[in-house]
Amino acid sequence: MEPLSTRQEEILKFLAHYQAEHGFPPTAREIAGHFGFKSHKAAVDHVKALERKGYLQLHKGKSRGMEITSNYPSFSGIIPVVGRIGAGTPIFAIENLEETLKIDSSLFSRGECFAVRVKGDSMIEAHIKDGDYVILKRQDYAENGDIAGIVMGDEVTLKYYYKRKGRIELVPANPKLKPIIIEPGSESLQIAGIMVGLIRRR
Amino acid sequence: MEPLSTRQEEILKFLAHYQAEHGFPPTAREIAGHFGFKSHKAAVDHVKALERKGYLQLHKGKSRGMEITSNYPSFSGIIPVVGRIGAGTPIFAIENLEETLKIDSSLFSRGECFAVRVKGDSMIEAHIKDGDYVILKRQDYAENGDIAGIVMGDEVTLKYYYKRKGRIELVPANPKLKPIIIEPGSESLQIAGIMVGLIRRR
DNA sequence: TGACAAACTATCCTTTTGTATAGTATCTAT
DNA sequence: ATAGATACTATACAAAAGGATAGTTTGTCA
């Protein structure tokens, strides 16, 4: 595959995200609106560049007439399994991918999904076993009681998320392990996503 | 789900097919064209009926603005979810299908797979929760310690399978429930398959 | 230096598409 | 009997969206 510029990758990512979110692709004007372009021609140019490089197939004359052709993880609904993630590096950077699950992510959620492989028994009382793949929907916030994927160092760990009296509690589903309590004012935590599903093999 | 008329089912099927083919939904005029309607209003009416019955979500004012919301039996291979099964009827008979999971079964096993939706907590200590989909590989025997899908009446239930001293024990993963013991010579039990995977939503 | 890709703004025109109004005909359940 | 759903035809109009032309700016590669 021909390499993409930073901007083109952003565009492609947005296309995949919009498609996952809405069930149909965006129009040139919607793309322009999202990125703040004042002329939709800019979006047309990007989309054409993506077609030329083989990432898209365009259908001339048809509204929203585009298909993402690439098998690139996280595009086309396939769920990438994330191993380690560097502090700053985006979660979908290629170097972080361990494998992919050939599953249409729409089974679990609209929106962009990824998976982490569970190590250990910290969520055993939520019936999440060692070796299970937990499917997470990518979002940077969580509701009370959600099982959230939290970025800790260079890994994603799973915890129940609670916000009580202004402080955030990250509670494992295992009585042997202690909750992590984040007092207000301390450095913020980074939520990678919330659990929307689980896959177990064997 | 509300029942669909024959025509409405044809329309929905076409929508799913078109979406799978093209990556985006059809317009009302394209639907009309496919069915030979001379007025695209007919297609609009059908699509609105499908929305009213909950099979579609429409996005007003947006071209191709529709999403299929149901898990409408689709077209790619994929795992059927079996509800009840009549004594003689084959497990894959259409009347038994409740829904399908859009997952390539090769993720779990080489053989033929199907799924049952778990009711209750009888396998809770194996970390199989109420509502989980358990993926079974179709076979009529089991090894010691396998989690097997057993045909009981007109349903499939899950049990640990053990063969000890000539008799077969079907053990739930819940201390509150008693094992079923089948003495040698009594009527044979029917194994539908053995567990090869699990899918949990939410 | 010159060609080319990338990344845009601005404007115009045409086609595509959604939505609306006005009908016709058949069937079904109350 | 009659109201409602189903299943269409026909036509008109406005909004949505694609496509094209003409330009600016900033890089990079050779």
Coordinates of C-alpha atoms (C1' of nucleotides) in Angstrom, one line a residue:
Chain A
M1 CA 0.0 0.0 0.0
E2 CA 1.2 3.5 -0.8
P3 CA 2.0 5.6 2.2
L4 CA -0.5 8.2 3.3
S5 CA 0.3 11.7 4.5
T6 CA -0.7 12.6 8.0
R7 CA -3.7 14.5 6.8
Q8 CA -4.8 11.7 4.4
E9 CA -4.6 9.3 7.3
E10 CA -6.8 11.6 9.4
I11 CA -9.3 11.8 6.5
L12 CA -9.3 8.0 6.1
K13 CA -9.8 7.5 9.8
F14 CA -12.7 9.9 9.8
L15 CA -14.3 8.1 6.9
A16 CA -14.0 4.8 8.8
H17 CA -15.3 6.4 11.9
Y18 CA -18.3 8.1 10.2
Q19 CA -19.2 4.9 8.4
A20 CA -19.1 2.9 11.6
E21 CA -21.1 5.5 13.4
H22 CA -23.8 6.1 10.8
G23 CA -23.9 3.0 8.6
F24 CA -23.2 5.1 5.5
P25 CA -20.2 7.2 4.3
P26 CA -20.1 11.0 4.7
T27 CA -20.5 13.5 1.9
A28 CA -17.6 15.8 0.8
R29 CA -19.3 18.7 2.5
E30 CA -19.7 16.7 5.8
I31 CA -16.0 15.8 5.7
A32 CA -15.2 19.5 5.0
G33 CA -17.4 20.5 7.9
H34 CA -15.7 18.1 10.3
F35 CA -12.2 19.4 9.5
G36 CA -13.3 23.0 9.2
F37 CA -12.6 23.3 5.5
K38 CA -14.3 26.4 4.0
S39 CA -14.5 24.7 0.6
H40 CA -15.7 21.1 0.1
K41 CA -13.3 20.9 -2.8
A42 CA -10.6 20.2 -0.3
A43 CA -12.4 17.1 0.9
V44 CA -13.0 16.0 -2.7
D45 CA -9.2 16.3 -3.4
H46 CA -8.4 14.2 -0.3
V47 CA -10.9 11.6 -1.2
K48 CA -9.6 11.4 -4.7
A49 CA -6.0 11.1 -3.4
L50 CA -7.2 8.2 -1.2
E51 CA -8.7 6.5 -4.2
R52 CA -5.6 7.0 -6.3
K53 CA -3.5 5.4 -3.6
G54 CA -5.9 2.5 -3.4
Y55 CA -7.6 3.0 0.0
L56 CA -11.0 4.0 -1.4
Q57 CA -13.2 3.0 -4.2
L58 CA -15.3 5.9 -5.5
H59 CA -18.6 5.6 -7.3
K60 CA -19.0 8.5 -9.7
G61 CA -22.2 10.4 -9.5
K62 CA -23.5 8.7 -6.5
S63 CA -24.1 10.5 -3.2
R64 CA -21.9 9.2 -0.5
G65 CA -20.5 6.9 -3.2
M66 CA -17.3 5.5 -1.5
E67 CA -16.1 2.3 -0.1
I68 CA -13.1 1.7 2.1
T69 CA -11.2 -1.0 0.3
S70 CA -8.2 -1.4 2.6
N71 CA -7.9 -4.2 5.1
Y72 CA -6.1 -1.9 7.4
P73 CA -7.0 -2.7 11.0
S74 CA -9.8 -0.7 12.5
F75 CA -11.1 0.1 9.0
S76 CA -13.7 -2.1 7.4
G77 CA -15.1 -3.1 10.8
I78 CA -12.4 -5.5 11.8
I79 CA -11.3 -5.3 15.4
P80 CA -7.7 -4.8 16.1
V81 CA -6.2 -6.3 19.2
V82 CA -4.0 -3.8 21.0
G83 CA -1.1 -5.0 23.0
R84 CA 1.1 -2.3 24.5
I85 CA 0.7 1.3 23.9
G86 CA 3.3 3.9 24.3
A87 CA 2.4 6.9 26.4
G88 CA 1.8 9.3 23.5
T89 CA 1.4 6.9 20.6
P90 CA -2.1 6.6 19.2
I91 CA -3.8 3.3 20.1
F92 CA -4.2 2.3 16.5
A93 CA -0.5 2.8 15.5
I94 CA 0.6 -0.3 13.6
E95 CA 3.4 -1.1 15.9
N96 CA 0.9 -1.7 18.7
L97 CA -1.2 -4.3 16.9
E98 CA -0.8 -7.8 18.0
E99 CA -3.4 -9.4 15.9
T100 CA -6.9 -8.7 14.5
L101 CA -10.2 -10.4 15.2
K102 CA -12.1 -10.9 12.0
I103 CA -15.4 -9.7 13.4
D104 CA -17.6 -7.0 12.2
S105 CA -17.4 -4.6 15.1
S106 CA -21.0 -3.4 14.5
L107 CA -21.9 -6.6 16.4
F108 CA -20.9 -4.9 19.6
S109 CA -21.2 -1.2 19.0
R110 CA -21.5 1.6 16.6
G111 CA -18.3 3.5 16.7
E112 CA -14.7 2.5 16.6
C113 CA -13.8 -0.7 18.5
F114 CA -10.6 -2.4 19.5
A115 CA -9.8 -5.3 21.7
V116 CA -7.4 -6.0 24.5
R117 CA -6.4 -9.5 25.7
V118 CA -7.0 -10.0 29.4
K119 CA -4.1 -11.0 31.6
G120 CA -4.8 -12.3 35.0
D121 CA -7.9 -12.5 37.2
S122 CA -8.4 -8.9 38.1
M123 CA -11.9 -8.9 36.6
I124 CA -12.8 -12.5 37.4
E125 CA -16.0 -11.6 39.3
A126 CA -17.3 -9.8 36.2
H127 CA -16.7 -13.2 34.6
I128 CA -13.9 -12.0 32.5
K129 CA -11.2 -14.7 32.4
D130 CA -7.5 -14.7 31.7
G131 CA -7.0 -14.9 27.9
D132 CA -10.4 -13.4 27.1
Y133 CA -10.6 -10.7 24.5
V134 CA -12.5 -7.7 25.8
I135 CA -14.0 -5.5 23.1
L136 CA -13.8 -1.8 23.9
K137 CA -15.6 1.1 22.2
R138 CA -13.2 3.9 21.8
Q139 CA -14.1 6.9 23.9
D140 CA -12.3 9.0 26.5
Y141 CA -15.0 9.1 29.1
A142 CA -17.0 6.6 31.1
E143 CA -20.2 6.4 33.0
N144 CA -20.6 5.1 36.6
G145 CA -20.4 1.3 36.6
D146 CA -18.9 1.0 33.2
I147 CA -16.0 -1.4 32.7
A148 CA -13.4 0.9 31.3
G149 CA -10.1 0.3 29.6
I150 CA -7.6 2.6 31.4
V151 CA -4.2 3.5 30.1
M152 CA -1.7 2.6 32.8
G153 CA 1.9 3.1 31.8
D154 CA 2.1 1.4 28.4
E155 CA -0.8 -1.0 28.9
V156 CA -4.5 -1.0 28.9
T157 CA -6.1 -2.4 32.1
L158 CA -9.7 -3.0 32.9
K159 CA -11.5 -1.6 35.9
Y160 CA -15.0 -0.7 37.0
Y161 CA -15.3 3.0 36.8
Y162 CA -17.0 5.0 39.5
K163 CA -17.1 8.7 40.1
R164 CA -18.2 9.4 43.7
K165 CA -17.9 12.6 45.7
G166 CA -15.7 14.2 43.0
R167 CA -13.1 11.4 43.1
I168 CA -12.7 8.6 40.6
E169 CA -12.5 5.0 41.8
L170 CA -11.1 2.3 39.6
V171 CA -12.3 -1.0 41.1
P172 CA -11.1 -4.4 40.0
A173 CA -13.7 -7.2 40.0
N174 CA -11.6 -9.2 42.5
P175 CA -11.8 -8.9 46.3
K176 CA -8.1 -9.6 46.6
L177 CA -7.1 -6.5 44.7
K178 CA -7.5 -3.0 46.0
P179 CA -9.3 -0.2 44.2
I180 CA -7.3 2.7 42.8
I181 CA -8.6 6.1 44.0
I182 CA -7.9 9.2 42.1
E183 CA -8.4 12.3 44.2
P184 CA -9.6 15.5 42.6
G185 CA -6.7 17.7 41.4
S186 CA -4.3 14.9 40.8
E187 CA -3.2 14.1 37.3
S188 CA -6.1 12.9 35.1
L189 CA -6.4 9.4 34.0
Q190 CA -6.6 8.4 30.4
I191 CA -9.6 6.3 29.4
A192 CA -9.1 4.3 26.2
G193 CA -12.6 3.0 25.9
I194 CA -15.5 1.2 27.6
M195 CA -16.3 -2.5 27.4
V196 CA -19.0 -3.3 24.9
G197 CA -18.3 -7.0 24.5
L198 CA -16.2 -10.1 25.1
I199 CA -14.9 -12.9 23.0
R200 CA -13.5 -16.2 24.5
R201 CA -11.9 -18.9 22.5
R202 CA -12.2 -22.5 23.8
Chain B
M1 CA -40.1 -7.6 16.3
E2 CA -43.2 -6.8 14.4
P3 CA -43.8 -9.1 11.5
L4 CA -43.1 -8.0 8.0
S5 CA -45.2 -8.5 4.9
T6 CA -43.7 -10.6 2.1
R7 CA -42.9 -7.4 0.2
Q8 CA -41.4 -5.7 3.1
E9 CA -39.1 -8.6 3.8
E10 CA -38.0 -8.5 0.1
I11 CA -37.3 -4.8 0.5
L12 CA -35.3 -5.3 3.7
K13 CA -33.4 -8.1 2.1
F14 CA -32.5 -5.9 -0.8
L15 CA -31.3 -3.2 1.5
A16 CA -29.0 -5.6 3.3
H17 CA -27.8 -7.0 0.1
Y18 CA -27.1 -3.6 -1.5
Q19 CA -25.3 -2.4 1.7
A20 CA -23.1 -5.5 1.7
E21 CA -22.4 -5.1 -2.0
H22 CA -21.7 -1.3 -2.1
G23 CA -20.8 -0.3 1.4
F24 CA -23.6 2.3 1.5
P25 CA -27.3 2.0 1.4
P26 CA -29.4 2.6 -1.8
T27 CA -31.6 5.6 -2.5
A28 CA -35.3 5.4 -2.8
R29 CA -35.0 5.6 -6.6
E30 CA -32.5 2.8 -6.7
I31 CA -34.8 0.6 -4.7
A32 CA -37.7 1.5 -7.0
G33 CA -35.5 0.7 -10.0
H34 CA -34.6 -2.7 -8.6
F35 CA -38.2 -3.7 -8.0
G36 CA -39.5 -2.0 -11.2
F37 CA -41.6 0.6 -9.4
K38 CA -42.6 3.4 -11.7
S39 CA -42.7 5.8 -8.8
H40 CA -40.0 6.0 -6.2
K41 CA -42.7 7.0 -3.7
A42 CA -43.5 3.3 -3.3
A43 CA -40.0 2.7 -2.1
V44 CA -40.2 5.6 0.3
D45 CA -43.4 4.1 1.7
H46 CA -41.8 0.7 2.2
V47 CA -38.7 2.2 3.9
K48 CA -40.9 4.2 6.2
A49 CA -42.9 1.1 7.1
L50 CA -39.7 -0.7 7.9
E51 CA -38.7 2.2 10.1
R52 CA -42.0 2.2 11.9
K53 CA -41.7 -1.6 12.6
G54 CA -38.2 -1.0 14.0
Y55 CA -36.1 -2.7 11.3
L56 CA -34.5 0.5 10.0
Q57 CA -33.4 3.8 11.3
L58 CA -33.8 6.7 9.0
H59 CA -31.9 10.0 9.0
K60 CA -34.1 12.7 7.6
G61 CA -32.7 14.9 4.9
K62 CA -29.6 12.8 4.3
S63 CA -29.0 11.0 1.1
R64 CA -29.0 7.3 1.6
G65 CA -29.7 8.1 5.2
M66 CA -30.7 4.7 6.6
E67 CA -29.3 2.0 8.8
I68 CA -30.4 -1.5 9.3
T69 CA -31.0 -1.9 13.0
S70 CA -32.0 -5.5 13.2
N71 CA -29.8 -8.5 13.2
Y72 CA -31.4 -9.5 10.0
P73 CA -30.2 -12.9 8.8
S74 CA -27.4 -11.8 6.4
F75 CA -25.2 -13.1 3.8
S76 CA -21.7 -14.0 4.7
G77 CA -21.3 -17.4 6.3
I78 CA -21.6 -16.7 9.9
I79 CA -22.9 -18.4 13.0
P80 CA -26.6 -19.2 13.5
V81 CA -28.1 -18.8 16.9
V82 CA -30.4 -21.7 17.7
G83 CA -33.3 -21.2 20.0
R84 CA -35.4 -24.3 20.4
I85 CA -35.0 -27.5 18.5
G86 CA -37.6 -30.1 17.9
A87 CA -36.7 -33.7 18.7
G88 CA -36.1 -34.7 15.1
T89 CA -35.7 -31.5 13.3
P90 CA -32.2 -30.6 12.2
I91 CA -30.5 -28.0 14.2
F92 CA -30.1 -25.6 11.3
A93 CA -33.7 -25.6 10.2
I94 CA -34.8 -22.1 9.5
E95 CA -37.6 -22.2 12.0
N96 CA -35.2 -22.7 14.8
L97 CA -33.1 -19.7 14.0
E98 CA -33.5 -16.7 16.3
E99 CA -30.8 -14.5 14.9
T100 CA -27.3 -14.8 13.5
L101 CA -23.9 -13.6 14.7
K102 CA -21.9 -11.8 12.0
I103 CA -18.7 -13.7 12.8
D104 CA -16.6 -15.9 10.8
S105 CA -16.9 -19.2 12.6
S106 CA -13.3 -20.1 11.7
L107 CA -12.3 -17.8 14.5
F108 CA -13.4 -20.5 16.9
S109 CA -13.1 -23.8 15.1
R110 CA -12.7 -25.5 11.9
G111 CA -15.9 -27.5 12.0
E112 CA -19.5 -26.4 11.7
C113 CA -20.5 -24.0 14.5
F114 CA -23.7 -22.7 15.9
A115 CA -24.5 -20.7 18.9
V116 CA -27.0 -20.9 21.8
R117 CA -28.0 -18.0 24.0
V118 CA -27.5 -18.8 27.7
K119 CA -30.4 -18.6 30.1
G120 CA -29.7 -18.4 33.8
D121 CA -26.7 -19.0 35.9
S122 CA -26.2 -22.7 35.6
M123 CA -22.6 -22.3 34.2
I124 CA -21.7 -19.2 36.2
E125 CA -18.6 -20.7 37.7
A126 CA -17.3 -21.3 34.3
H127 CA -17.8 -17.6 33.9
I128 CA -20.6 -18.0 31.4
K129 CA -23.2 -15.4 32.2
D130 CA -26.9 -15.2 31.5
G131 CA -27.4 -13.7 28.0
D132 CA -24.0 -14.8 26.7
Y133 CA -23.8 -16.5 23.3
V134 CA -21.9 -19.8 23.6
I135 CA -20.4 -21.0 20.4
L136 CA -20.6 -24.7 19.9
K137 CA -18.8 -26.9 17.4
R138 CA -21.2 -29.4 16.0
Q139 CA -20.4 -33.0 17.1
D140 CA -22.2 -35.8 18.8
Y141 CA -19.6 -36.8 21.3
A142 CA -17.6 -35.1 24.0
E143 CA -14.3 -35.5 25.9
N144 CA -14.0 -35.6 29.7
G145 CA -14.2 -32.0 31.0
D146 CA -15.7 -30.5 27.8
I147 CA -18.5 -28.1 28.1
A148 CA -21.1 -29.7 26.0
G149 CA -24.4 -28.6 24.5
I150 CA -26.9 -31.3 25.4
V151 CA -30.3 -31.7 23.8
M152 CA -32.8 -31.7 26.7
G153 CA -36.4 -31.8 25.4
D154 CA -36.6 -29.1 22.8
E155 CA -33.7 -27.0 24.1
V156 CA -30.0 -27.1 24.2
T157 CA -28.5 -26.8 27.7
L158 CA -24.9 -26.5 28.7
K159 CA -23.1 -28.9 31.1
Y160 CA -19.6 -30.1 31.9
Y161 CA -19.3 -33.6 30.5
Y162 CA -17.6 -36.4 32.4
K163 CA -17.6 -40.1 31.8
R164 CA -16.6 -42.0 34.9
K165 CA -17.0 -45.7 35.7
G166 CA -19.1 -46.2 32.7
R167 CA -21.7 -43.6 33.6
I168 CA -22.0 -40.2 32.2
E169 CA -22.2 -37.1 34.5
L170 CA -23.6 -33.8 33.3
V171 CA -22.4 -31.3 35.8
P172 CA -23.5 -27.6 36.0
A173 CA -21.0 -25.0 36.9
N174 CA -23.1 -23.9 39.9
P175 CA -22.9 -25.5 43.3
K176 CA -26.6 -24.9 43.8
L177 CA -27.5 -27.2 41.0
K178 CA -27.3 -30.9 41.0
P179 CA -25.4 -33.0 38.4
I180 CA -27.4 -35.2 36.1
I181 CA -26.2 -38.8 36.2
I182 CA -26.9 -41.2 33.4
E183 CA -26.5 -44.8 34.3
P184 CA -25.2 -47.2 31.7
G185 CA -28.0 -48.9 29.8
S186 CA -30.4 -46.0 30.2
E187 CA -31.5 -44.1 27.1
S188 CA -28.6 -42.3 25.5
L189 CA -28.3 -38.6 25.6
Q190 CA -28.0 -36.4 22.5
I191 CA -24.9 -34.1 22.4
A192 CA -25.4 -31.2 20.0
G193 CA -21.9 -29.9 20.2
I194 CA -19.0 -28.8 22.4
M195 CA -18.2 -25.3 23.5
V196 CA -15.4 -23.7 21.4
G197 CA -16.1 -20.0 22.2
L198 CA -18.2 -17.4 23.8
I199 CA -19.5 -14.0 22.8
R200 CA -20.8 -11.4 25.2
R201 CA -22.4 -8.2 24.3
R202 CA -22.3 -5.2 26.6
Chain C
dT1 C1' 14.6 25.6 -11.6
dG2 C1' 10.8 23.2 -12.6
dA3 C1' 7.5 19.7 -12.2
dC4 C1' 4.6 17.7 -9.0
dA5 C1' 2.0 16.4 -4.7
dA6 C1' -0.3 18.3 -0.9
dA7 C1' -3.5 21.2 1.1
dC8 C1' -6.3 24.3 0.7
dT9 C1' -10.3 28.9 -0.8
dA10 C1' -14.0 30.5 -3.8
dT11 C1' -17.7 30.0 -7.0
dC12 C1' -20.8 28.0 -10.3
dC13 C1' -23.5 24.6 -12.4
dT14 C1' -25.9 20.1 -12.8
dT15 C1' -27.4 15.9 -11.1
dT16 C1' -29.1 13.3 -7.4
dT17 C1' -32.0 12.8 -3.8
dG18 C1' -35.5 13.6 -0.2
dT19 C1' -39.9 15.3 0.7
dA20 C1' -44.6 16.5 -0.4
dT21 C1' -49.2 16.4 -2.5
dA22 C1' -52.8 13.9 -4.8
dG23 C1' -54.5 9.8 -6.3
dT24 C1' -56.0 4.4 -7.1
dA25 C1' -56.8 -0.3 -5.6
dT26 C1' -56.9 -4.4 -2.5
dC27 C1' -57.2 -6.5 1.8
dT28 C1' -58.0 -7.1 6.9
dA29 C1' -59.6 -6.4 11.4
dT30 C1' -63.1 -4.1 14.4
Chain D
dA1 C1' -68.9 -0.2 6.9
dT2 C1' -65.0 1.8 7.7
dA3 C1' -60.7 2.7 9.3
dG4 C1' -56.1 1.3 8.6
dA5 C1' -52.3 -1.1 6.4
dT6 C1' -50.4 -2.5 2.1
dA7 C1' -48.9 -1.4 -2.4
dC8 C1' -48.6 1.2 -5.8
dT9 C1' -48.7 5.7 -10.0
dA10 C1' -47.7 10.5 -11.2
dT11 C1' -45.7 14.9 -10.6
dA12 C1' -43.6 18.9 -8.6
dC13 C1' -40.2 21.2 -5.9
dA14 C1' -36.3 22.2 -2.9
dA15 C1' -32.4 20.7 -0.6
dA16 C1' -28.4 17.9 -0.8
dA17 C1' -24.5 16.5 -3.1
dG18 C1' -21.3 15.8 -7.0
dG19 C1' -18.3 17.8 -10.3
dA20 C1' -15.7 21.4 -12.6
dT21 C1' -13.0 25.6 -13.2
dA22 C1' -9.7 28.9 -11.4
dG23 C1' -6.7 30.1 -8.2
dT24 C1' -3.0 30.3 -3.7
dT25 C1' 0.6 28.3 -0.9
dT26 C1' 4.0 25.2 0.7
dG27 C1' 6.8 21.7 0.4
dT28 C1' 9.8 17.9 -2.0
dC29 C1' 12.3 15.5 -5.4
dA30 C1' 15.5 15.4 -9.3

